[in-house]
Coordinates of C-alpha atoms and ligand atoms in Angstrom, one line a residue:
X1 CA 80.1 -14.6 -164.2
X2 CA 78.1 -11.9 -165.8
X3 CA 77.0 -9.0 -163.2
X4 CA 73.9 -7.1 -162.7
X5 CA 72.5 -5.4 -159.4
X6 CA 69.4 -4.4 -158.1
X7 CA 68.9 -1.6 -155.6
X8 CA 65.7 -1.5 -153.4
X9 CA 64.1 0.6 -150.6
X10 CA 61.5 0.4 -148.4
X11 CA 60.2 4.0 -149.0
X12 CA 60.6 3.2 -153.3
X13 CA 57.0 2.2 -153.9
X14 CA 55.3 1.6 -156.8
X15 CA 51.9 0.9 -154.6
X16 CA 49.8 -1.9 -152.8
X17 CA 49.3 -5.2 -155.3
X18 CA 45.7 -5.8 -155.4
X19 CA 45.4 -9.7 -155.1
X20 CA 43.2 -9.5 -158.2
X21 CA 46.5 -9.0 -159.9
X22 CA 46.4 -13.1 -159.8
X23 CA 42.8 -14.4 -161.2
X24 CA 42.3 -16.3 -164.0
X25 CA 39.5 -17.3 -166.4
X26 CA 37.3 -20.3 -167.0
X27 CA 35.3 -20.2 -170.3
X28 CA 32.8 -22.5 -171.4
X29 CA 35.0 -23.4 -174.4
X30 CA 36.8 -27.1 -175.2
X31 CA 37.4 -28.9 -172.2
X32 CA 37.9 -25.9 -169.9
X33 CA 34.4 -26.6 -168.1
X34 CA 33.5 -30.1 -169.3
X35 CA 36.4 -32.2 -168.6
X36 CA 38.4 -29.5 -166.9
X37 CA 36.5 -28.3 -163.9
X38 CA 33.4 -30.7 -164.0
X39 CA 33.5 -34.2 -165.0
X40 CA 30.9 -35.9 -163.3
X41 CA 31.6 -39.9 -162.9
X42 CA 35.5 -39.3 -162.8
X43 CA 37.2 -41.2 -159.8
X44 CA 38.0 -37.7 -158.6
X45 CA 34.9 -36.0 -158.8
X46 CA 32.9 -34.4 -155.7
X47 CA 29.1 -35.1 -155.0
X48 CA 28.3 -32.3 -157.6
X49 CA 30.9 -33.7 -160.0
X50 CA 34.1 -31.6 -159.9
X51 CA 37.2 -32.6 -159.6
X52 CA 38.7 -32.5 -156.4
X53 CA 42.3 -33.1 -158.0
X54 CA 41.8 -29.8 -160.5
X55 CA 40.3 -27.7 -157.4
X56 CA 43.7 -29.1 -155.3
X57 CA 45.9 -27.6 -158.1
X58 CA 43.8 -24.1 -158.2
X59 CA 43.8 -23.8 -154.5
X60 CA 47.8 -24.5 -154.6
X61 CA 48.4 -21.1 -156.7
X62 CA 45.8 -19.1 -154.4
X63 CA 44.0 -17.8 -157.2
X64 CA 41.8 -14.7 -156.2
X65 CA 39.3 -13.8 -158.8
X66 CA 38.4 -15.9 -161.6
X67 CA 36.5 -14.6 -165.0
X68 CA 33.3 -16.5 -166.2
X69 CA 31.6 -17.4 -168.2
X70 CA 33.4 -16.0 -171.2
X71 CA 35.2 -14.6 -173.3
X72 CA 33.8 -14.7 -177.1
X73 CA 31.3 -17.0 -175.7
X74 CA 29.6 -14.8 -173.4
X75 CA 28.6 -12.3 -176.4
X76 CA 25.7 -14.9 -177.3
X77 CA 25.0 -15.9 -174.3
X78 CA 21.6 -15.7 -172.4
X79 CA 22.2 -16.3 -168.3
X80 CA 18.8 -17.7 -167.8
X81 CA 20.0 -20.8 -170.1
X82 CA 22.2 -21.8 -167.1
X83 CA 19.8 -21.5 -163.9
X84 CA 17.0 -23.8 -162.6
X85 CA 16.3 -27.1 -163.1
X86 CA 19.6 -29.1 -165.0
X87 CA 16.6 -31.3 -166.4
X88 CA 15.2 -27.9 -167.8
X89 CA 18.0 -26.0 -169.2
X90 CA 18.5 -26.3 -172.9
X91 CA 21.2 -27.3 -175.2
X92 CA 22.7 -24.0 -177.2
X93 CA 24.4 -23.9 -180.6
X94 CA 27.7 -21.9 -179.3
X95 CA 28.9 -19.8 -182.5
X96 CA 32.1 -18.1 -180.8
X97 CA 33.2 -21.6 -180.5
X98 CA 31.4 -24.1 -182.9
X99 CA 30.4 -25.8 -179.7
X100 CA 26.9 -26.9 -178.1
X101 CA 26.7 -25.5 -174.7
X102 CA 25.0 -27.8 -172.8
X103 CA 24.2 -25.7 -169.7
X104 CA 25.0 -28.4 -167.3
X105 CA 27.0 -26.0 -165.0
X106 CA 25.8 -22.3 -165.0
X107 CA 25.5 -19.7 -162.4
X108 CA 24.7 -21.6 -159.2
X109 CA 27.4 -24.7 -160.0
X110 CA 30.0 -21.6 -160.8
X111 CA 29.4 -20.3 -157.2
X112 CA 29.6 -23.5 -155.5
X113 CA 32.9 -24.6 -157.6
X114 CA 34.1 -20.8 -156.7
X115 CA 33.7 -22.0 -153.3
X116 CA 35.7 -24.8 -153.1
X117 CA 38.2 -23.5 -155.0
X118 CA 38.4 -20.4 -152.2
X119 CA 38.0 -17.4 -155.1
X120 CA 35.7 -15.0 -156.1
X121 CA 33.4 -14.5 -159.5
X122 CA 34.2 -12.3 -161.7
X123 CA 31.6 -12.4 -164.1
X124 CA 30.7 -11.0 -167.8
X125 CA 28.0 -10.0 -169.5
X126 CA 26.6 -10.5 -172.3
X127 CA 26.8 -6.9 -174.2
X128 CA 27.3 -8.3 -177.8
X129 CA 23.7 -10.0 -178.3
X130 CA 21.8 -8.4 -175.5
X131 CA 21.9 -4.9 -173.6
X132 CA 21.1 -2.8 -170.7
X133 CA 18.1 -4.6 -169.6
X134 CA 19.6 -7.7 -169.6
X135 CA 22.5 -6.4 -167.6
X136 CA 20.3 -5.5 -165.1
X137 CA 18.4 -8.6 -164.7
X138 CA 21.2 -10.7 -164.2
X139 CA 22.8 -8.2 -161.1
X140 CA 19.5 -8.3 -159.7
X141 CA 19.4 -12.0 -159.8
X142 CA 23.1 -12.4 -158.4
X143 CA 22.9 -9.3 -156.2
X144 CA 19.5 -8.6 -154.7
X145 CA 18.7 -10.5 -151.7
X146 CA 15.2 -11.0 -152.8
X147 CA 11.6 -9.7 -152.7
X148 CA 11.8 -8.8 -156.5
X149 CA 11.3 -11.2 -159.6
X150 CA 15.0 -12.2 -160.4
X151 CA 15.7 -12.0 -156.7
X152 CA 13.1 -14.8 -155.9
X153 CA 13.8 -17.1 -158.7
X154 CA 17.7 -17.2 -157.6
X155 CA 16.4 -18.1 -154.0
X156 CA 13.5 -20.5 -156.1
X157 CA 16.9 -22.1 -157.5
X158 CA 18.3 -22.9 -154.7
X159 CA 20.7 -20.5 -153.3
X160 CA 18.9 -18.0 -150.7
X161 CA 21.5 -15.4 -150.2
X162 CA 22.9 -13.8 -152.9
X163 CA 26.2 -14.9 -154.7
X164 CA 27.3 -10.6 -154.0
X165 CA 29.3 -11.0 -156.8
X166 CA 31.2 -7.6 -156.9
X167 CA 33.5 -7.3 -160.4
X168 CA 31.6 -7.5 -163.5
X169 CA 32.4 -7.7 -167.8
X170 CA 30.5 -5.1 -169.1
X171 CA 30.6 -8.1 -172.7
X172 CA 34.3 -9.0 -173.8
X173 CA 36.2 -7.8 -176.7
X174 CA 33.7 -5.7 -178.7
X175 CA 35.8 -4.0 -181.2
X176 CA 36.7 -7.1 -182.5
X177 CA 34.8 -8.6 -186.0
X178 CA 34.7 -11.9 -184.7
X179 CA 32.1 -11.2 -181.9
X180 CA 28.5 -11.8 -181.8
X181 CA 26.8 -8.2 -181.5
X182 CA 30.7 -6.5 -182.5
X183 CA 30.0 -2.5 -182.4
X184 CA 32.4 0.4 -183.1
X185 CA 33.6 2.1 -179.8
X186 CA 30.7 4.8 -180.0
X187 CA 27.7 1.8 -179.9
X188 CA 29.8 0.1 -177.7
X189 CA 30.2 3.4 -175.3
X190 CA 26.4 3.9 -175.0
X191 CA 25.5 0.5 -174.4
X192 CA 28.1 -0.2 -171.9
X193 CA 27.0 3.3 -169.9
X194 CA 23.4 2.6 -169.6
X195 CA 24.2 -0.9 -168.7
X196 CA 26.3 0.3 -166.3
X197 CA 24.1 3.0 -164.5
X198 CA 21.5 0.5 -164.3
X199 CA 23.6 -2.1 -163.0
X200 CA 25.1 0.1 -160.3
X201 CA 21.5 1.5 -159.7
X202 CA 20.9 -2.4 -158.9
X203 CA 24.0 -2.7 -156.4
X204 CA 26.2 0.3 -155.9
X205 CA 28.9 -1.9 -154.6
X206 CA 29.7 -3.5 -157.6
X207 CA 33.0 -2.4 -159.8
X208 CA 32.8 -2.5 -163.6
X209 CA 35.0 -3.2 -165.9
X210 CA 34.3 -1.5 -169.8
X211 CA 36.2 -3.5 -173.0
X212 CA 39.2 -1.9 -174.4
X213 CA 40.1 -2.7 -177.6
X214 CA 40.7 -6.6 -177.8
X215 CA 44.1 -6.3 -178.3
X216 CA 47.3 -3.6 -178.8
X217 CA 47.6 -5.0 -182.6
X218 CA 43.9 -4.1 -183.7
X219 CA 43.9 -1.1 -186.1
X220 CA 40.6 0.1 -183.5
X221 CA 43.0 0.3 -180.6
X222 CA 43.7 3.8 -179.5
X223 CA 40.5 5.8 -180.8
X224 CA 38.3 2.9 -179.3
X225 CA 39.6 3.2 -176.3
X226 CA 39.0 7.3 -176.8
X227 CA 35.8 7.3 -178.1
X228 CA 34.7 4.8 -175.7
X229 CA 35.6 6.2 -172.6
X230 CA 34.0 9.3 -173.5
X231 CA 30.9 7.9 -173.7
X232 CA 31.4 5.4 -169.8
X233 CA 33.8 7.4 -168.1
X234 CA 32.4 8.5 -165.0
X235 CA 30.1 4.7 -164.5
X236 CA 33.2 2.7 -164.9
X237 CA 36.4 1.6 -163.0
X238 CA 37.9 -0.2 -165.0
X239 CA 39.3 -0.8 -169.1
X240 CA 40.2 -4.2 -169.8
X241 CA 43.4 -5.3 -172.0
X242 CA 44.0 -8.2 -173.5
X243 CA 47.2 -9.4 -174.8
X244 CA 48.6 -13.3 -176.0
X245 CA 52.0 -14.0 -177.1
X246 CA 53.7 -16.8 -179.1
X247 CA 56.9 -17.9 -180.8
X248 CA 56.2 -18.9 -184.5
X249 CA 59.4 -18.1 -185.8
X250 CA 61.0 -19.9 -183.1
X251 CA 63.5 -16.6 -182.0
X252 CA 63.8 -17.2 -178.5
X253 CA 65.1 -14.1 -177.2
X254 CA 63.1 -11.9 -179.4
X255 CA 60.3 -14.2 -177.7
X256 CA 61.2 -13.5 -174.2
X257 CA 61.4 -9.5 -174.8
X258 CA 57.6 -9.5 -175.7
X259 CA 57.1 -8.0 -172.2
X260 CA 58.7 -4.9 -173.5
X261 CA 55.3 -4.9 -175.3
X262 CA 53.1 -5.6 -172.4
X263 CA 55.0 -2.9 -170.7
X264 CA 54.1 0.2 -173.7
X265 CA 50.8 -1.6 -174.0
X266 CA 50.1 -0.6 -170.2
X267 CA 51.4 2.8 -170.1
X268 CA 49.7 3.3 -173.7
X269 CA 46.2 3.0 -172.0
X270 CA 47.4 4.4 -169.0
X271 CA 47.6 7.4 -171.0
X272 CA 44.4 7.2 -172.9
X273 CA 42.8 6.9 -169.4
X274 CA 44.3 9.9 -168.3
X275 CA 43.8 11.7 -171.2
X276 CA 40.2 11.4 -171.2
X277 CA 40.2 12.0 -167.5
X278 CA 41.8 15.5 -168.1
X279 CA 39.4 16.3 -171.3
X280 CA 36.4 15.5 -169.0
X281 CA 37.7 17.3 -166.0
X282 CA 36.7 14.4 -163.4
X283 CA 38.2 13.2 -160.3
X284 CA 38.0 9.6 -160.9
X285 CA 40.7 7.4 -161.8
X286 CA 40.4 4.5 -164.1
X287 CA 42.7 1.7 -163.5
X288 CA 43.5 -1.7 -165.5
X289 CA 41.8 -5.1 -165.8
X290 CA 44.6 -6.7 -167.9
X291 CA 41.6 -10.3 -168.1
X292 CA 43.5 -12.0 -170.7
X293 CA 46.7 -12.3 -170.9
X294 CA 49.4 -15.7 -171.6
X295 CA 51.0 -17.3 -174.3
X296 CA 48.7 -18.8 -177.0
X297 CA 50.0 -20.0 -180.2
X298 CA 50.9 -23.5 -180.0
X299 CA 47.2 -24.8 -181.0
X300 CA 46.3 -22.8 -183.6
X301 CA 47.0 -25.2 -186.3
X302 CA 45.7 -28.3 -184.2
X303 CA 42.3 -26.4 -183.5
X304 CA 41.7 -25.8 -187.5
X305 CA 41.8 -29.9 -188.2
X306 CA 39.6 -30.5 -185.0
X307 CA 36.8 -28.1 -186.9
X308 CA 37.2 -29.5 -190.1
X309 CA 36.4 -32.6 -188.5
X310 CA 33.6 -31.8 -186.1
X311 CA 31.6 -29.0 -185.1
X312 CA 29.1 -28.6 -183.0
X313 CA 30.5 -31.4 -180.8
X314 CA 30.2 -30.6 -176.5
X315 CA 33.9 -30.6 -175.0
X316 CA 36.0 -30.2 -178.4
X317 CA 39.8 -30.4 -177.2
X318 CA 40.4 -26.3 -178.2
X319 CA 42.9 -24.2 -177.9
X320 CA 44.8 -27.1 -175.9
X321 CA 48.5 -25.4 -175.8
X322 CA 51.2 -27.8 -174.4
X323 CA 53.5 -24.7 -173.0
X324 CA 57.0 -25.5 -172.7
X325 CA 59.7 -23.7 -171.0
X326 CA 60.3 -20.8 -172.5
X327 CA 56.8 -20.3 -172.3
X328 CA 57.4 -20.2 -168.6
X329 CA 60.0 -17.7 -168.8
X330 CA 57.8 -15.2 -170.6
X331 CA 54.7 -15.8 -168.3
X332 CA 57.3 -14.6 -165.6
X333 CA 58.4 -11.4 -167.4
X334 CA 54.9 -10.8 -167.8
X335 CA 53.6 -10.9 -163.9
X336 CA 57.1 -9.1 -163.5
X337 CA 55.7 -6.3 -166.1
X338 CA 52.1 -6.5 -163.8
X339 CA 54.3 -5.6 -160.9
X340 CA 56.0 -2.8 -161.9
X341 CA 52.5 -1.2 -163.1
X342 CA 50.8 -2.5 -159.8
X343 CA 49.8 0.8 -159.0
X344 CA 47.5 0.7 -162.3
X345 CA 47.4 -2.8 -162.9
X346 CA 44.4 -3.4 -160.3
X347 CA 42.9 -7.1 -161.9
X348 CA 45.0 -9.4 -164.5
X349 CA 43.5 -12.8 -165.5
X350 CA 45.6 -15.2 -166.5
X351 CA 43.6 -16.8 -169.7
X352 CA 42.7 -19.6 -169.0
X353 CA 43.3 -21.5 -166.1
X354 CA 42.3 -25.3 -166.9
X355 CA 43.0 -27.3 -170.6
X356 CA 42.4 -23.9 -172.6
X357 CA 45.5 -22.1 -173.1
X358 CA 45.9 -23.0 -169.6
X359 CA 48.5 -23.8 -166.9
X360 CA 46.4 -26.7 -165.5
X361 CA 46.0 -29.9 -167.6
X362 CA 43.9 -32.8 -167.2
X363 CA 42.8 -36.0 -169.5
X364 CA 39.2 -36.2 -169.5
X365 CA 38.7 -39.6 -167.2
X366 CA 42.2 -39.7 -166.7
X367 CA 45.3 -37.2 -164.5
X368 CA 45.6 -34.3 -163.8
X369 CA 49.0 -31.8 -163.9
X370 CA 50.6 -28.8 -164.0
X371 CA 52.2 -27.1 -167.4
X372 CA 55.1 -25.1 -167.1
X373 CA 53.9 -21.9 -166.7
X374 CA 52.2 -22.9 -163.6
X375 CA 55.3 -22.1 -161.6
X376 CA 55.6 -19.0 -162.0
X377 CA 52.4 -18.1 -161.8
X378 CA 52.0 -20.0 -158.5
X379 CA 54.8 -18.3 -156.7
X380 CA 54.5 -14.8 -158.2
X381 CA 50.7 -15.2 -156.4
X382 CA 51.8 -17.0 -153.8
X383 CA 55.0 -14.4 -153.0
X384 CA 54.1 -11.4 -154.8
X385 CA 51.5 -10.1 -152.0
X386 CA 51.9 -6.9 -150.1
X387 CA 53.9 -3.9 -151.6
X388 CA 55.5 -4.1 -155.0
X389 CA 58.5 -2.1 -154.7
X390 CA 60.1 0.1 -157.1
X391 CA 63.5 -1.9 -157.7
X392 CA 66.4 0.2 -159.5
X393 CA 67.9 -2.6 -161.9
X394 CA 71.6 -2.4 -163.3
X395 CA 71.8 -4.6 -166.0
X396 CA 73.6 -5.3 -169.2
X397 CA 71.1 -5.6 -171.8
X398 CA 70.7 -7.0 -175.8
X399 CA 69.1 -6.1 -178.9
X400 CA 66.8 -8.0 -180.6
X401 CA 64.2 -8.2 -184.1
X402 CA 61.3 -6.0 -182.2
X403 CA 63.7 -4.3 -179.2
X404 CA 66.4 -2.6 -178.5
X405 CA 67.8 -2.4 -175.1
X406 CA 66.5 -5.8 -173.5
X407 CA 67.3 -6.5 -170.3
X408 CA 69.2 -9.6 -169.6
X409 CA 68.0 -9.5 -165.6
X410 CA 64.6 -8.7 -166.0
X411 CA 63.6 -8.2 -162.2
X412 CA 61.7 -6.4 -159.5
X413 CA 60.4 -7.0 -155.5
X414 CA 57.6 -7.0 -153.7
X415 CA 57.9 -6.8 -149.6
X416 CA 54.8 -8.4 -147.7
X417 CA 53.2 -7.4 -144.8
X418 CA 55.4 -9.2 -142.3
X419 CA 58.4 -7.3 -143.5
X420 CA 59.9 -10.7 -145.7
X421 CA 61.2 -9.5 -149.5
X422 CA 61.0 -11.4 -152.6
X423 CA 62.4 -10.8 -155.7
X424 CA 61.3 -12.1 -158.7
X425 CA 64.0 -12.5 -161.8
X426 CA 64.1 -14.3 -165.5
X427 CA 67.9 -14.3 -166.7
X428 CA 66.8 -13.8 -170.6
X429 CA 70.5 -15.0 -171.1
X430 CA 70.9 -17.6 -173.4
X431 CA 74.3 -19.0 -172.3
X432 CA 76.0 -16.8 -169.0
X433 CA 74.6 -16.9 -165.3
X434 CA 74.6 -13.6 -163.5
X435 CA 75.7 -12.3 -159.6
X436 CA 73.0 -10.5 -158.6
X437 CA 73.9 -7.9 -156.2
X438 CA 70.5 -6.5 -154.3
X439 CA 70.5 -3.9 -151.7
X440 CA 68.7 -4.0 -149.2
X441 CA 70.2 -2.1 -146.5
X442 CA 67.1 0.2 -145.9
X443 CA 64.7 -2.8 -144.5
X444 CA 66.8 -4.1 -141.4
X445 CA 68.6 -7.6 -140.9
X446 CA 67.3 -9.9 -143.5
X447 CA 68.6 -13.1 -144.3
X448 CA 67.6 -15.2 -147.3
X449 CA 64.9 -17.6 -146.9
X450 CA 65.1 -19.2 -150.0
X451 CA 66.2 -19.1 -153.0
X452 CA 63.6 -21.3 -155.7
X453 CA 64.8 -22.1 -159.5
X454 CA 62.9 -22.9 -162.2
X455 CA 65.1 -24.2 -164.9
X456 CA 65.6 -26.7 -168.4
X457 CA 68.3 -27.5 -170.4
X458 CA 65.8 -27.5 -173.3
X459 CA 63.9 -24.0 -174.1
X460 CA 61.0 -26.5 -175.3
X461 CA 61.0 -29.0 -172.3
X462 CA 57.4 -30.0 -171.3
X463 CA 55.3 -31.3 -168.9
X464 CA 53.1 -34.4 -170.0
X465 CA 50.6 -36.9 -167.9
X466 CA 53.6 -39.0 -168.3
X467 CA 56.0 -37.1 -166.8
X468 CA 54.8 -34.0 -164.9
X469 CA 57.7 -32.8 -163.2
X470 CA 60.0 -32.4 -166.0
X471 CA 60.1 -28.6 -165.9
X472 CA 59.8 -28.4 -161.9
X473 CA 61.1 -26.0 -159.3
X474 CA 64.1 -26.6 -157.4
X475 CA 66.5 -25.2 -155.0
X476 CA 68.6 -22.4 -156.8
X477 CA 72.0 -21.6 -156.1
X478 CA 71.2 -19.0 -153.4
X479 CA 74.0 -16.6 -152.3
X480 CA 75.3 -15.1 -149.5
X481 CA 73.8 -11.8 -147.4
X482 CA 76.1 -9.7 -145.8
X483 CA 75.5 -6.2 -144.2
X484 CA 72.0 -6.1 -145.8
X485 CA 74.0 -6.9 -149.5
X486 CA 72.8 -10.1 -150.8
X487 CA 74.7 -11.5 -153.8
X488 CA 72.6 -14.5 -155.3
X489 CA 73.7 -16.3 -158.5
X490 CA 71.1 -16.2 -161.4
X491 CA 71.6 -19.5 -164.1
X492 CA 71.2 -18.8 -167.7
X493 CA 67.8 -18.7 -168.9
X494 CA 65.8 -19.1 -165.3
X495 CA 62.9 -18.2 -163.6
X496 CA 64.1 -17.3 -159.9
X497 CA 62.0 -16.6 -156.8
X498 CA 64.5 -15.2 -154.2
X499 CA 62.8 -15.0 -150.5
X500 CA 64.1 -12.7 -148.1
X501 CA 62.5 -12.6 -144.6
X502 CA 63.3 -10.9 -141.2
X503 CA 66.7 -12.0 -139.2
Ligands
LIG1 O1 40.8 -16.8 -174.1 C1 40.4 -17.3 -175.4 C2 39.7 -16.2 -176.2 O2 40.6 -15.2 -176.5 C3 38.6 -15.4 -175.5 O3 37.4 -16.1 -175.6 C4 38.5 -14.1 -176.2 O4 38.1 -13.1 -175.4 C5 39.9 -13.9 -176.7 O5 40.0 -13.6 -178.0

C-alpha cells in the first residue's frame, strides 16, 4: 500500500470556520423554485405548498445561509413584483433565463420556506437594472420594523416583524456581458458604494458583500477587482468569487486537480484585497464570499435544445446536471480547498442546491433524492464545524495537463468544540489505496469514531429516482489508533470522512 501522513496540532490553526462556509443558493431559474422547493398539489407538499420531502433533505446537510433570489436573474429583477397579494403580483418576462417569472413565491414565501428549512437569507439585489435607491427600499422593507413606507407595507403583507435579514448581494456578477445592467468595475464601484452607505444607513447590522469579477477566467478579473474596491472599500465586507468546474475532455485526474485552481483563485483575491487595503491605508479587512461554486458542465448541451424548443415557458428543466462520482470527488477537494483558507473564506454557497446544478433532485409530481455530491457536502457541514486546523500533509503527488505537483492525499482537519477531530481526505489515486498515518499526539486520548467512505467502481456512477443509493456512504476500512498515531486505510479514488472523538 501506497503511504502518506498527516501531522496535526491543536495550537496549528488556520482559524474559526464560519458556518456560512456551508450555504447554498436557490434561484428562480428551471425547476429550482417551481418544482424544486415549491410545488403546490404534490403529495408532499405543506399548507403553503413546499415540499416537505425537499426541506427533509436540506435540513439533513444543515445548511446555514442560503442565496436568493439570484444569480443573473436578480439583475432584472424588481422585489416589489414578489410581495402582496399572489392574486396581484404579475407575470415577468425573465431575460437571464428566457423564463416567465411568475412571482408565485417572493420575499415573504422565501422567509417562511427559510424557516422550515432552519437557515438564514442571504439575499441579492438588484444592481444591474436598478440602483441605490432601490437598494435602500428593499432593506428598509426587510429590515425596519415599521413606522415608515416600506416598513408598513411588509407588516400590510403579512409579516409584522421584520425578516432582519443580515448578508446582502450588492447585484451578482457585473463584469460579465451577459448581465442585464453589466458595467465595468469603475460604474460598478460607485453604484455598489452608494448602495451600500445607504443600505447600512438603513440597518447598520447588515454585512455586504460587493461582486468580484464573475469568474478567475474573465479577461476583467484582476483590475476589476482593483478598480472596484477602490471605489467600496471601506462600505463593504465582503468580495464574492465565483468558480464552476467540469470534465469535457473526460481526463479524470487533471479533473480532480481543479482545486489547485480554486486554491490560487483564493489567495489571488486574497491579495487584491490586501493590496488595496495597504494602498488605502485602512484597518478593515475584507474577507471572501466564495457564492458560487460546484461542478457545472454536464447540461450545457441539453439546455441549448430545451431553448430552441421553448422559451419563455415557467419551470424549464435548466441547467439540470446529473453529477456522477467523480463529481463528488472534486466537490470534496473543493470544501477541502474552503478549509484550508477558512480564515478568509468567511461565506461559500454551494450553487445550487435543488434541480439546478444542484445536489438535491426531484421529479416535478414525482421523488425526490440526493446526487452524488450531496455526500460530501453533507458531512463536510455536518463535521467540518469548529476549528479548521492547519494539517501538515506528506504525500506523494502526480503531474497532470494544468498541474504539476498534485497531491494524491488531498487532506486537512477540523477539531470541534467538544474536542472530537475529523479529517477530511479524497485519494485522487486512480488505482493504489494509501495508509494514512495522522498524528495527533498533541490533543489527548482519542480514539476513532468512525471512519465514513464514499466510494464507485465507476468514476461516472450516478444517482437516479430509480436508484438513489448507488453512489452512497458506507463504512470505510478504518484503522487502528495507538499512542495518539492513527493509521487509517484510504481506497483508491474516495471521499473519506475520518471522526475522531475524545477516549
Ligand atoms: O448558478 C447559475 C448561474 O451561474 C448564476 O445565475 C450566475 O450568477 C452564474 O453565472
Amino acid at each position: 500500500m501506497k503511504k502518506a501522513s498527516m501531522t496535526l496540532d491543536k495550537s496549528y490553526r488556520v482559524g474559526p470556520i464560519d458556518p456560512r462556509m456551508y450555504g447554498s443558493f436557490i434561484e428562480h431559474l428551471g425547476r429550482a423554485v417551481y418544482g424544486g422547493i415549491y410545488e403546490p398539489g404534490h403529495p408532499m407538499a405543506d399548507e403553503q405548498g413546499f415540499r416537505r420531502d425537499v426541506l427533509e433533505k436540506v435540513r439533513e446537510i444543515g445548511v446555514p445561509v442560503v442565496r436568493y433570489p439570484g444569480g443573473n436573474f436578480v439583475s432584472g429583477f424588481n422585489w416589489e413584483d414578489s410581495v402582496g397579494p399572489k392574486d396581484q403580483r404579475p407575470k415577468r418576462l425573465d431575460l437571464a433565463w428566457f423564463t416567465t417569472e411568475t412571482n408565485a413565491v417572493g420575499m415573504h414565501e422565501f422567509a417562511d420556506w427559510a424557516k422550515k428549512a432552519d437557515t438564514q437569507v442571504m439575499y441579492a439585489i438588484n444592481l444591474g437594472t436598478r440602483g441605490p435607491e432601490n437598494a435602500r427600499d428593499v432593506v428598509e422593507y426587510a429590515n425596519h420594523k415599521g413606522g415608515s413606507k416600506f416598513s408598513d407595507m411588509r407588516i400590510q403583507n403579512g409579516a409584522k416583524e421584520p425578516f432582519g435579514i443580515k448578508l446582502w448581494c450588492l447585484g451578482n456578477e457585473m463584469d460579465g456581458p451577459w448581465q442585464m445592467g453589466h458595467k465595468t468595475a469603475v460604474e460598478y464601484g460607485r453604484v455598489a458604494n452608494e448602495a451600500a452607505k445607504m443600505m447600512k444607513w438603513v440597518d447598520p447590522s447588515i454585512e455586504l458583500v460587493a461582486c468580484g469579477s464573475s469568474s478567475y477566467q474573465m479577461p476583467t478579473f484582476g483590475d476589476w477587482e482593483l478598480q472596484m474596491l477602490n471605489e467600496c472599500y471601506e462600505n463593504i465586507d465582503y468580495v464574492s468569487l465565483h468558480r464552476y468546474y467540469g470534465n469535457p475532455t473526460n481526463d479524470t485526474p487533471g479533473f480532480l486537480a481543479r482545486s489547485m485552481d480554486l486554491d490560487d483563485f483564493i489567495h489571488t483575491v486574497v491579495a487584491i484585497c490586501d493590496a488595496v487595503k495597504g494602498k488605502k491605508h485602512s484597518k478593515k479587512q475584507i474577507n471572501l464570499s466564495f457564492d458560487e461554486w460546484n461542478v457545472w458542465y454536464h447540461s450545457s448541451e441539453q439546455d441549448k435544445e430545451i431553448w430552441k424548443r421553448e422559451k419563455w415557458g415557467p419551470a424549464l428543466p435548466l441547467l439540470e446536471d446529473v453529477y456522477n462520482f467523480e463529481d463528488a470527488l472534486l466537490v470534496g477537494s473543493m470544501l477541502i480547498t474552503f478549509l484550508r483558507n477558512a480564515d478568509r473564506v468567511k461565506v461559500a454557497c454551494l450553487a445550487q442546491l435543488v434541480n439546478v446544478i444542484a445536489p438535491i433532485m426531484t421529479r416535478t409530481g414525482g421523488g425526490c433524492w440526493a446526487q452524488t455530491i450531496f455526500y460530501p457536502y453533507m458531512h463536510a457541514s455536518r463535521y467540518g464545524r469548529g476549528t479548521a486546523l492547519q494539517a501538515i500533509v506528506d504525500t506523494p503527488v502526480y503531474d497532470c495537463k494544468d498541474y504539476e505537483g498534485v497531491p494524491l492525499i488531498d487532506a486537512t482537519a477540523t477539531q470541534d468544540d467538544d474536542g472530537s477531530v475529523t479529517v477530511f481526505c479524497v485519494n485522487r489515486d486512480m488505482t493504489d489505496d494509501f495508509c494514512l498515518d495522522i498524528d495527533l499526539r498533541s490533543f489527548g486520548n482519542l480514539k476513532l469514531k468512525e471512519h465514513i467512505l464514499l466510494h464507485h467502481d465507476d468514476v461516472k456512477a450516478v444517482n437516479t429516482e430509480e436508484n438513489p443509493g448507488n453512489v452512497a456512504p458506507s463504512v470505510g476500512p478504518g484503522g487502528k489508533v495507538d499512542g495518539g498515531k492513527a493509521e487509517i486505510k484510504i481506497p483508491a479514488l474516495s471521499w473519506n470522512v475520518i471522526r475522531f472523538e475524545k477516549a
